[in-house]
PDB file of C-alpha atoms in Angstrom:
ATOM      1  CA  THR A   1     127.485  98.549  94.321  1.00 31.00           C
ATOM      2  CA  THR A   2     124.466  99.204  92.127  1.00 33.00           C
ATOM      3  CA  ARG A   3     120.929  99.281  93.450  1.00 32.00           C
ATOM      4  CA  HIS A   4     120.177  96.041  91.564  1.00 36.00           C
ATOM      5  CA  ASP A   5     121.500  93.050  93.421  1.00 38.00           C
ATOM      6  CA  GLN A   6     120.668  90.406  90.836  1.00 40.00           C
ATOM      7  CA  MET A   7     122.132  89.880  87.391  1.00 35.00           C
ATOM      8  CA  SER A   8     119.656  90.231  84.561  1.00 41.00           C
ATOM      9  CA  PRO A   9     119.709  87.795  81.656  1.00 47.00           C
ATOM     10  CA  MET A  10     120.409  89.186  78.196  1.00 79.00           C
ATOM     11  CA  ASP A  11     116.745  88.740  77.349  1.00 94.00           C
ATOM     12  CA  ASN A  12     114.780  89.916  80.363  1.00 96.00           C
ATOM     13  CA  THR A  13     111.320  89.601  78.839  1.00 98.00           C
ATOM     14  CA  SER A  14     108.631  87.497  80.488  1.00 98.00           C
ATOM     15  CA  TYR A  15     105.050  86.483  79.732  1.00 98.00           C
ATOM     16  CA  ALA A  16     102.340  85.961  82.322  1.00 98.00           C
ATOM     17  CA  THR A  17     100.461  82.666  82.330  1.00 98.00           C
ATOM     18  CA  VAL A  18      97.217  84.612  82.878  1.00 98.00           C
ATOM     19  CA  GLY A  19      97.374  85.170  79.120  1.00 98.00           C
ATOM     20  CA  PHE A  20      96.496  81.503  78.754  1.00 98.00           C
ATOM     21  CA  SER A  21      93.588  81.271  81.149  1.00 98.00           C
ATOM     22  CA  ASP A  22      91.816  79.038  78.639  1.00 98.00           C
ATOM     23  CA  ARG A  23      94.060  76.109  79.640  1.00 98.00           C
ATOM     24  CA  ASP A  24      95.892  74.617  82.613  1.00 98.00           C
ATOM     25  CA  VAL A  25      99.270  75.827  83.782  1.00 98.00           C
ATOM     26  CA  GLU A  26     101.257  73.094  82.036  1.00 98.00           C
ATOM     27  CA  ALA A  27      99.707  73.938  78.665  1.00 98.00           C
ATOM     28  CA  ALA A  28     100.194  77.645  79.377  1.00 98.00           C
ATOM     29  CA  LEU A  29     103.900  77.059  79.997  1.00 98.00           C
ATOM     30  CA  ASP A  30     104.151  75.083  76.750  1.00 98.00           C
ATOM     31  CA  ALA A  31     102.640  78.018  74.857  1.00 98.00           C
ATOM     32  CA  ILE A  32     104.901  80.621  76.483  1.00 98.00           C
ATOM     33  CA  ALA A  33     107.979  78.567  75.644  1.00 98.00           C
ATOM     34  CA  ALA A  34     106.725  78.074  72.081  1.00 98.00           C
ATOM     35  CA  ALA A  35     106.330  81.842  71.697  1.00 98.00           C
ATOM     36  CA  GLY A  36     110.017  82.250  72.575  1.00 98.00           C
ATOM     37  CA  PHE A  37     109.885  83.909  75.979  1.00 98.00           C
ATOM     38  CA  PRO A  38     112.662  82.932  78.412  1.00 98.00           C
ATOM     39  CA  GLN A  39     110.765  83.822  81.604  1.00 98.00           C
ATOM     40  CA  THR A  40     107.242  83.593  82.939  1.00 98.00           C
ATOM     41  CA  GLU A  41     104.978  84.888  85.671  1.00 98.00           C
ATOM     42  CA  ILE A  42     102.916  82.133  87.272  1.00 98.00           C
ATOM     43  CA  LEU A  43      99.318  83.000  88.112  1.00 98.00           C
ATOM     44  CA  GLY A  44      98.564  82.005  91.697  1.00 98.00           C
ATOM     45  CA  GLN A  45      94.886  81.232  91.257  1.00 97.00           C
ATOM     46  CA  GLU A  46      92.627  79.134  89.080  1.00 97.00           C
ATOM     47  CA  PRO A  47      92.995  77.904  86.402  1.00 98.00           C
ATOM     48  CA  HIS A  48      96.714  77.745  87.246  1.00 98.00           C
ATOM     49  CA  ILE A  49      98.086  77.499  90.802  1.00 98.00           C
ATOM     50  CA  GLU A  50      94.963  77.774  92.944  1.00 97.00           C
ATOM     51  CA  ASN A  51      96.685  75.832  95.740  1.00 95.00           C
ATOM     52  CA  PRO A  52     100.498  75.716  95.713  1.00 97.00           C
ATOM     53  CA  PRO A  53     101.872  72.192  95.508  1.00 96.00           C
ATOM     54  CA  THR A  54     103.717  70.873  98.515  1.00 95.00           C
ATOM     55  CA  GLY A  55     106.858  68.862  99.160  1.00 93.00           C
ATOM     56  CA  GLN A  56     108.285  66.982  96.222  1.00 96.00           C
ATOM     57  CA  GLU A  57     105.449  68.178  93.959  1.00 97.00           C
ATOM     58  CA  ARG A  58     106.773  71.719  94.327  1.00 96.00           C
ATOM     59  CA  SER A  59     110.297  70.665  93.323  1.00 96.00           C
ATOM     60  CA  ASP A  60     108.916  68.646  90.423  1.00 98.00           C
ATOM     61  CA  PHE A  61     106.966  71.672  89.184  1.00 98.00           C
ATOM     62  CA  ARG A  62     110.137  73.764  89.111  1.00 98.00           C
ATOM     63  CA  VAL A  63     111.920  71.029  87.154  1.00 98.00           C
ATOM     64  CA  ARG A  64     109.087  70.944  84.602  1.00 98.00           C
ATOM     65  CA  ILE A  65     109.218  74.714  84.173  1.00 98.00           C
ATOM     66  CA  GLU A  66     112.968  74.681  83.631  1.00 98.00           C
ATOM     67  CA  SER A  67     112.800  71.676  81.292  1.00 98.00           C
ATOM     68  CA  ARG A  68     110.951  73.945  78.856  1.00 98.00           C
ATOM     69  CA  GLY A  69     113.837  76.412  78.857  1.00 97.00           C
ATOM     70  CA  LEU A  70     111.809  78.774  81.041  1.00 98.00           C
ATOM     71  CA  ARG A  71     112.479  80.487  84.320  1.00 98.00           C
ATOM     72  CA  ALA A  72     109.607  81.291  86.692  1.00 98.00           C
ATOM     73  CA  ARG A  73     110.840  84.806  87.405  1.00 98.00           C
ATOM     74  CA  THR A  74     107.738  85.997  89.237  1.00 98.00           C
ATOM     75  CA  VAL A  75     104.543  84.695  90.814  1.00 98.00           C
ATOM     76  CA  HIS A  76     101.311  86.666  90.859  1.00 98.00           C
ATOM     77  CA  ALA A  77      99.728  86.042  94.234  1.00 98.00           C
ATOM     78  CA  PRO A  78      95.983  85.352  94.172  1.00 98.00           C
ATOM     79  CA  ALA A  79      93.964  88.531  93.853  1.00 95.00           C
ATOM     80  CA  THR A  80      90.250  89.244  94.549  1.00 94.00           C
ATOM     81  CA  VAL A  81      90.040  89.073  98.373  1.00 97.00           C
ATOM     82  CA  ASN A  82      93.703  88.093  98.872  1.00 98.00           C
ATOM     83  CA  VAL A  83      95.055  91.551  99.633  1.00 98.00           C
ATOM     84  CA  LEU A  84      97.218  93.256 102.219  1.00 98.00           C
ATOM     85  CA  GLY A  85      94.635  95.888 103.060  1.00 98.00           C
ATOM     86  CA  ALA A  86      91.645  93.855 104.198  1.00 97.00           C
ATOM     87  CA  PRO A  87      89.724  96.291 106.433  1.00 97.00           C
ATOM     88  CA  ASP A  88      88.478  93.514 108.719  1.00 96.00           C
ATOM     89  CA  ASP A  89      91.295  92.056 110.817  1.00 96.00           C
ATOM     90  CA  ASN A  90      90.052  88.458 110.703  1.00 97.00           C
ATOM     91  CA  TRP A  91      89.971  88.725 106.913  1.00 98.00           C
ATOM     92  CA  ARG A  92      93.420  90.345 106.952  1.00 98.00           C
ATOM     93  CA  ARG A  93      95.058  87.683 109.130  1.00 98.00           C
ATOM     94  CA  GLU A  94      93.592  84.887 107.007  1.00 98.00           C
ATOM     95  CA  LYS A  95      95.014  86.405 103.822  1.00 98.00           C
ATOM     96  CA  VAL A  96      98.408  87.117 105.367  1.00 98.00           C
ATOM     97  CA  ALA A  97      98.693  83.361 105.882  1.00 98.00           C
ATOM     98  CA  VAL A  98      97.671  82.707 102.265  1.00 98.00           C
ATOM     99  CA  LEU A  99     100.155  85.241 100.929  1.00 98.00           C
ATOM    100  CA  GLY A 100     102.913  83.865 103.129  1.00 98.00           C
ATOM    101  CA  ASN A 101     102.393  80.438 101.569  1.00 98.00           C
ATOM    102  CA  TYR A 102     102.676  81.893  98.068  1.00 98.00           C
ATOM    103  CA  ILE A 103     105.847  83.769  99.026  1.00 98.00           C
ATOM    104  CA  GLN A 104     107.453  80.470 100.024  1.00 98.00           C
ATOM    105  CA  PHE A 105     106.104  78.821  96.863  1.00 98.00           C
ATOM    106  CA  ALA A 106     107.721  81.576  94.792  1.00 98.00           C
ATOM    107  CA  ALA A 107     111.052  80.963  96.501  1.00 98.00           C
ATOM    108  CA  ASP A 108     110.846  77.217  95.986  1.00 98.00           C
ATOM    109  CA  ILE A 109     110.306  77.512  92.224  1.00 98.00           C
ATOM    110  CA  GLY A 110     113.174  79.979  91.851  1.00 98.00           C
ATOM    111  CA  ALA A 111     111.194  83.212  91.500  1.00 98.00           C
ATOM    112  CA  THR A 112     112.804  86.417  92.715  1.00 98.00           C
ATOM    113  CA  ASP A 113     109.605  88.432  93.171  1.00 98.00           C
ATOM    114  CA  ILE A 114     105.909  88.061  93.915  1.00 98.00           C
ATOM    115  CA  VAL A 115     103.198  90.475  92.798  1.00 98.00           C
ATOM    116  CA  ILE A 116     100.672  91.342  95.498  1.00 98.00           C
ATOM    117  CA  HIS A 117      97.564  93.530  95.342  1.00 98.00           C
ATOM    118  CA  PRO A 118      97.765  95.977  98.244  1.00 98.00           C
ATOM    119  CA  ILE A 119      94.083  96.960  98.401  1.00 98.00           C
ATOM    120  CA  PRO A 120      90.716  95.320  97.708  1.00 97.00           C
ATOM    121  CA  ASN A 121      88.328  96.120  94.914  1.00 95.00           C
ATOM    122  CA  PRO A 122      85.355  97.901  96.544  1.00 95.00           C
ATOM    123  CA  ILE A 123      83.059  95.153  95.223  1.00 94.00           C
ATOM    124  CA  PHE A 124      84.594  92.773  97.788  1.00 96.00           C
ATOM    125  CA  VAL A 125      84.325  95.156 100.757  1.00 95.00           C
ATOM    126  CA  PRO A 126      81.221  94.960 102.969  1.00 92.00           C
ATOM    127  CA  ASP A 127      79.949  98.461 103.698  1.00 89.00           C
ATOM    128  CA  ALA A 128      82.349  99.775 101.072  1.00 86.00           C
ATOM    129  CA  ASP A 129      81.010 103.318 101.477  1.00 86.00           C
ATOM    130  CA  ASP A 130      81.732 103.443 105.212  1.00 92.00           C
ATOM    131  CA  PRO A 131      83.886 106.577 105.636  1.00 94.00           C
ATOM    132  CA  THR A 132      86.281 104.702 107.930  1.00 96.00           C
ATOM    133  CA  ILE A 133      87.203 102.164 105.228  1.00 96.00           C
ATOM    134  CA  PRO A 134      90.118 104.089 103.610  1.00 96.00           C
ATOM    135  CA  LYS A 135      91.863 104.571 106.964  1.00 97.00           C
ATOM    136  CA  ARG A 136      91.293 100.936 107.911  1.00 97.00           C
ATOM    137  CA  ILE A 137      92.713  99.805 104.560  1.00 97.00           C
ATOM    138  CA  ARG A 138      95.793 101.983 104.996  1.00 98.00           C
ATOM    139  CA  GLU A 139      96.457 100.635 108.492  1.00 98.00           C
ATOM    140  CA  ALA A 140      95.822  97.053 107.370  1.00 98.00           C
ATOM    141  CA  VAL A 141      98.314  97.319 104.502  1.00 98.00           C
ATOM    142  CA  GLU A 142     101.003  98.460 106.925  1.00 98.00           C
ATOM    143  CA  ARG A 143     100.208  95.731 109.478  1.00 98.00           C
ATOM    144  CA  SER A 144     100.266  93.069 106.771  1.00 98.00           C
ATOM    145  CA  LEU A 145     103.617  94.259 105.456  1.00 98.00           C
ATOM    146  CA  ASP A 146     104.978  94.215 109.000  1.00 98.00           C
ATOM    147  CA  ASP A 147     103.825  90.584 109.260  1.00 98.00           C
ATOM    148  CA  LEU A 148     105.116  89.499 105.852  1.00 98.00           C
ATOM    149  CA  VAL A 149     108.482  91.241 105.565  1.00 98.00           C
ATOM    150  CA  PRO A 150     110.155  88.634 107.839  1.00 98.00           C
ATOM    151  CA  VAL A 151     108.575  85.851 105.743  1.00 98.00           C
ATOM    152  CA  ALA A 152     109.889  87.416 102.541  1.00 98.00           C
ATOM    153  CA  GLN A 153     113.296  87.993 104.065  1.00 98.00           C
ATOM    154  CA  THR A 154     113.634  84.345 105.074  1.00 98.00           C
ATOM    155  CA  ALA A 155     112.421  83.194 101.644  1.00 98.00           C
ATOM    156  CA  GLY A 156     114.632  85.618  99.724  1.00 98.00           C
ATOM    157  CA  VAL A 157     111.686  86.965  97.733  1.00 98.00           C
ATOM    158  CA  ARG A 158     110.610  90.554  97.140  1.00 98.00           C
ATOM    159  CA  MET A 159     106.939  91.546  97.433  1.00 98.00           C
ATOM    160  CA  ASN A 160     106.023  93.977  94.660  1.00 98.00           C
ATOM    161  CA  LEU A 161     102.864  96.017  95.207  1.00 98.00           C
ATOM    162  CA  GLU A 162     100.732  96.789  92.163  1.00 98.00           C
ATOM    163  CA  ASN A 163      98.870  99.955  91.201  1.00 97.00           C
ATOM    164  CA  LEU A 164      95.153  99.219  90.744  1.00 96.00           C
ATOM    165  CA  ALA A 165      92.588 101.087  88.649  1.00 92.00           C
ATOM    166  CA  TYR A 166      89.705 101.196  91.115  1.00 93.00           C
ATOM    167  CA  HIS A 167      87.458 104.117  90.300  1.00 86.00           C
ATOM    168  CA  ASN A 168      84.617 105.594  92.339  1.00 83.00           C
ATOM    169  CA  CYS A 169      86.409 105.181  95.661  1.00 91.00           C
ATOM    170  CA  ASP A 170      88.934 107.102  97.701  1.00 93.00           C
ATOM    171  CA  TYR A 171      90.983 104.102  98.768  1.00 96.00           C
ATOM    172  CA  PRO A 172      94.706 104.682  99.376  1.00 97.00           C
ATOM    173  CA  PHE A 173      97.634 103.162  97.465  1.00 98.00           C
ATOM    174  CA  ARG A 174      96.112 103.049  93.963  1.00 96.00           C
ATOM    175  CA  THR A 175      99.014 104.719  92.131  1.00 96.00           C
ATOM    176  CA  MET A 176     102.790 104.601  92.084  1.00 96.00           C
ATOM    177  CA  GLU A 177     102.860 108.128  93.473  1.00 95.00           C
ATOM    178  CA  ALA A 178     100.833 106.955  96.480  1.00 96.00           C
ATOM    179  CA  LEU A 179     102.663 103.648  96.890  1.00 98.00           C
ATOM    180  CA  ARG A 180     106.218 104.971  96.759  1.00 98.00           C
ATOM    181  CA  PRO A 181     106.164 106.635 100.217  1.00 98.00           C
ATOM    182  CA  LEU A 182     104.719 103.416 101.657  1.00 98.00           C
ATOM    183  CA  VAL A 183     107.433 101.118 100.328  1.00 98.00           C
ATOM    184  CA  ASP A 184     110.152 103.559 101.347  1.00 98.00           C
ATOM    185  CA  ASN A 185     109.393 102.509 104.932  1.00 97.00           C
ATOM    186  CA  TYR A 186     110.448  98.916 104.212  1.00 98.00           C
ATOM    187  CA  PRO A 187     113.658  97.165 103.104  1.00 98.00           C
ATOM    188  CA  GLU A 188     114.206  97.301  99.343  1.00 97.00           C
ATOM    189  CA  LYS A 189     115.081  93.618  99.157  1.00 98.00           C
ATOM    190  CA  GLN A 190     111.680  92.682 100.593  1.00 98.00           C
ATOM    191  CA  VAL A 191     109.256  95.332  99.274  1.00 98.00           C
ATOM    192  CA  GLY A 192     109.089  96.964  95.853  1.00 98.00           C
ATOM    193  CA  LEU A 193     106.639  98.131  93.222  1.00 98.00           C
ATOM    194  CA  VAL A 194     105.203  96.715  90.003  1.00 98.00           C
ATOM    195  CA  VAL A 195     103.706  99.149  87.507  1.00 98.00           C
ATOM    196  CA  ASP A 196     100.725  97.991  85.466  1.00 97.00           C
ATOM    197  CA  THR A 197     100.654 100.134  82.330  1.00 97.00           C
ATOM    198  CA  GLY A 198      97.023  99.362  81.576  1.00 94.00           C
ATOM    199  CA  HIS A 199      95.854 100.337  85.037  1.00 93.00           C
ATOM    200  CA  VAL A 200      97.720 103.628  84.645  1.00 93.00           C
ATOM    201  CA  GLY A 201      96.046 104.210  81.310  1.00 91.00           C
ATOM    202  CA  LEU A 202      92.591 103.522  82.717  1.00 88.00           C
ATOM    203  CA  PHE A 203      93.220 106.348  85.198  1.00 87.00           C
ATOM    204  CA  ASN A 204      94.042 108.627  82.242  1.00 88.00           C
ATOM    205  CA  MET A 205      97.560 108.971  83.588  1.00 92.00           C
ATOM    206  CA  ASP A 206     100.873 108.650  81.768  1.00 95.00           C
ATOM    207  CA  PRO A 207     102.691 105.339  82.377  1.00 97.00           C
ATOM    208  CA  ALA A 208     106.039 107.110  81.973  1.00 97.00           C
ATOM    209  CA  ASP A 209     105.160 109.495  84.810  1.00 97.00           C
ATOM    210  CA  GLU A 210     104.184 106.581  87.041  1.00 97.00           C
ATOM    211  CA  ILE A 211     107.392 104.728  86.216  1.00 98.00           C
ATOM    212  CA  ARG A 212     109.370 107.801  87.223  1.00 98.00           C
ATOM    213  CA  ALA A 213     107.299 108.124  90.417  1.00 98.00           C
ATOM    214  CA  ALA A 214     108.182 104.520  91.336  1.00 98.00           C
ATOM    215  CA  GLY A 215     111.835 105.241  90.547  1.00 98.00           C
ATOM    216  CA  SER A 216     114.416 103.030  92.192  1.00 98.00           C
ATOM    217  CA  ARG A 217     111.738 100.989  93.985  1.00 98.00           C
ATOM    218  CA  LEU A 218     110.328  99.684  90.687  1.00 98.00           C
ATOM    219  CA  TRP A 219     111.090  95.985  90.433  1.00 98.00           C
ATOM    220  CA  GLY A 220     108.262  94.639  88.266  1.00 98.00           C
ATOM    221  CA  THR A 221     106.123  95.414  85.245  1.00 98.00           C
ATOM    222  CA  HIS A 222     102.784  94.365  83.826  1.00 98.00           C
ATOM    223  CA  LEU A 223     103.061  95.589  80.275  1.00 98.00           C
ATOM    224  CA  HIS A 224      99.966  95.779  78.101  1.00 97.00           C
ATOM    225  CA  ASP A 225      98.152  98.295  75.961  1.00 97.00           C
ATOM    226  CA  VAL A 226      94.852 100.099  76.440  1.00 95.00           C
ATOM    227  CA  ASP A 227      92.164 100.498  73.798  1.00 93.00           C
ATOM    228  CA  PHE A 228      90.598 103.761  74.915  1.00 90.00           C
ATOM    229  CA  ASP A 229      87.682 103.378  72.493  1.00 85.00           C
ATOM    230  CA  VAL A 230      86.030 100.552  74.445  1.00 84.00           C
ATOM    231  CA  ARG A 231      85.044  99.953  78.051  1.00 80.00           C
ATOM    232  CA  ASN A 232      87.645  97.987  80.059  1.00 79.00           C
ATOM    233  CA  GLY A 233      89.981  98.083  77.093  1.00 85.00           C
ATOM    234  CA  ASP A 234      93.224  97.160  78.849  1.00 91.00           C
ATOM    235  CA  HIS A 235      95.304  93.966  78.684  1.00 96.00           C
ATOM    236  CA  ARG A 236      95.656  94.320  74.889  1.00 96.00           C
ATOM    237  CA  PRO A 237      98.828  93.373  73.024  1.00 97.00           C
ATOM    238  CA  PRO A 238     101.356  96.215  72.729  1.00 97.00           C
ATOM    239  CA  MET A 239     100.672  98.572  69.812  1.00 96.00           C
ATOM    240  CA  HIS A 240      97.012  97.471  69.888  1.00 95.00           C
ATOM    241  CA  GLY A 241      95.915 100.495  71.866  1.00 95.00           C
ATOM    242  CA  GLY A 242      96.812 104.067  72.599  1.00 95.00           C
ATOM    243  CA  LEU A 243      99.837 103.940  74.918  1.00 97.00           C
ATOM    244  CA  ASP A 244     103.151 105.532  73.920  1.00 97.00           C
ATOM    245  CA  TRP A 245     105.582 102.635  74.018  1.00 98.00           C
ATOM    246  CA  ASP A 246     108.636 104.726  73.161  1.00 98.00           C
ATOM    247  CA  SER A 247     107.849 106.898  76.190  1.00 98.00           C
ATOM    248  CA  ILE A 248     107.432 103.831  78.399  1.00 98.00           C
ATOM    249  CA  ARG A 249     110.774 102.435  77.248  1.00 98.00           C
ATOM    250  CA  GLY A 250     112.453 105.782  77.841  1.00 98.00           C
ATOM    251  CA  ALA A 251     111.095 106.045  81.379  1.00 98.00           C
ATOM    252  CA  LEU A 252     112.246 102.515  82.230  1.00 98.00           C
ATOM    253  CA  SER A 253     115.734 103.417  81.060  1.00 97.00           C
ATOM    254  CA  GLU A 254     115.598 106.704  82.970  1.00 98.00           C
ATOM    255  CA  VAL A 255     115.033 104.907  86.301  1.00 98.00           C
ATOM    256  CA  SER A 256     117.700 102.277  85.434  1.00 97.00           C
ATOM    257  CA  TYR A 257     115.101  99.519  85.553  1.00 97.00           C
ATOM    258  CA  THR A 258     116.504  95.981  85.307  1.00 93.00           C
ATOM    259  CA  GLY A 259     113.584  93.924  86.624  1.00 97.00           C
ATOM    260  CA  PRO A 260     111.625  91.581  84.373  1.00 98.00           C
ATOM    261  CA  LEU A 261     109.762  93.029  81.395  1.00 98.00           C
ATOM    262  CA  THR A 262     106.598  91.049  82.019  1.00 98.00           C
ATOM    263  CA  PHE A 263     103.814  91.225  79.458  1.00 98.00           C
ATOM    264  CA  GLU A 264     100.337  90.612  80.878  1.00 98.00           C
ATOM    265  CA  VAL A 265      98.340  90.299  77.662  1.00 98.00           C
ATOM    266  CA  VAL A 266      94.875  88.793  77.914  1.00 97.00           C
ATOM    267  CA  VAL A 267      92.341  90.548  75.652  1.00 95.00           C
ATOM    268  CA  PRO A 268      92.490  90.427  71.839  1.00 94.00           C
ATOM    269  CA  LYS A 269      92.010  93.463  69.638  1.00 89.00           C
ATOM    270  CA  HIS A 270      90.800  91.555  66.592  1.00 90.00           C
ATOM    271  CA  SER A 271      89.788  88.092  67.897  1.00 94.00           C
ATOM    272  CA  GLU A 272      93.379  86.863  68.088  1.00 97.00           C
ATOM    273  CA  SER A 273      93.875  83.592  69.949  1.00 98.00           C
ATOM    274  CA  PRO A 274      95.997  83.550  73.124  1.00 98.00           C
ATOM    275  CA  ASP A 275      98.789  81.895  71.122  1.00 98.00           C
ATOM    276  CA  GLU A 276      98.609  84.595  68.464  1.00 98.00           C
ATOM    277  CA  MET A 277      98.701  87.347  71.095  1.00 98.00           C
ATOM    278  CA  ALA A 278     101.810  85.795  72.654  1.00 98.00           C
ATOM    279  CA  ARG A 279     103.475  85.609  69.240  1.00 98.00           C
ATOM    280  CA  ILE A 280     102.551  89.242  68.446  1.00 97.00           C
ATOM    281  CA  THR A 281     103.888  90.330  71.822  1.00 98.00           C
ATOM    282  CA  ARG A 282     107.120  88.394  71.375  1.00 98.00           C
ATOM    283  CA  GLU A 283     107.738  90.005  67.983  1.00 97.00           C
ATOM    284  CA  PHE A 284     107.157  93.423  69.527  1.00 98.00           C
ATOM    285  CA  ALA A 285     109.353  92.706  72.556  1.00 97.00           C
ATOM    286  CA  GLU A 286     112.336  91.607  70.456  1.00 95.00           C
ATOM    287  CA  SER A 287     112.646  95.085  68.933  1.00 94.00           C
ATOM    288  CA  TRP A 288     111.294  97.160  71.846  1.00 96.00           C
ATOM    289  CA  ALA A 289     112.808  95.746  75.047  1.00 92.00           C
ATOM    290  CA  PRO A 290     115.171  98.273  76.652  1.00 82.00           C
TER     291      PRO A 290
END
């Protein structure tokens, strides 16, 4: 058997609803379908799914997604303070419950994977400079995974941990190289990695190197470009920055990647509208996708 247990569609591209944060989730789905993408990543926070629907509303939401010719391939769990590595245990337990709810939501709308931020941004951490914080974050991430792996196993959903470009801190688990040994301790069907190309670029690292570091545990992508000439220049459409997209494609092929090719495009280069950015990205993806 191959390491990939799910068949990939012929067109495995996807577009994240966060690219349409100027409108509600229904309008975002309309726009993604209009751009020609077959799959989507649902943002699990405002202005989209701030609170997962329950009961029949959840089933109805899946029907509405699929009626547009879309598949909700992934869900992005809420970010900000909703992380695995909350250094305070009351905070951690509260967010484990939140994340568990989103894991079940992902399963109920047919998603195979959920993106989760492993560690907090230092701006959300009280006493962020306390020297014990990195160790507490590391231990909290492991405890949270221990709590959530059974939830994910029952739901049939994989939790993919994302690399995060937090500078000016020595927090653990910010890169694929650091995350890979962590996920190796957990079942592949429940825990994987998602590489964010922009976050890699903001660390002045090579996305291809990070893809290779993730290797066989890479199950998700957040694909976007980085404009290195401006501050916070990531989340640009592909070819609207300085990343080497041929190198990225080559690395994905090298690790035999068959997860979704999810574009997380949010910020225009030249005042493009969200709809224009989705169209530009779709045109790029049709010729680039491995």
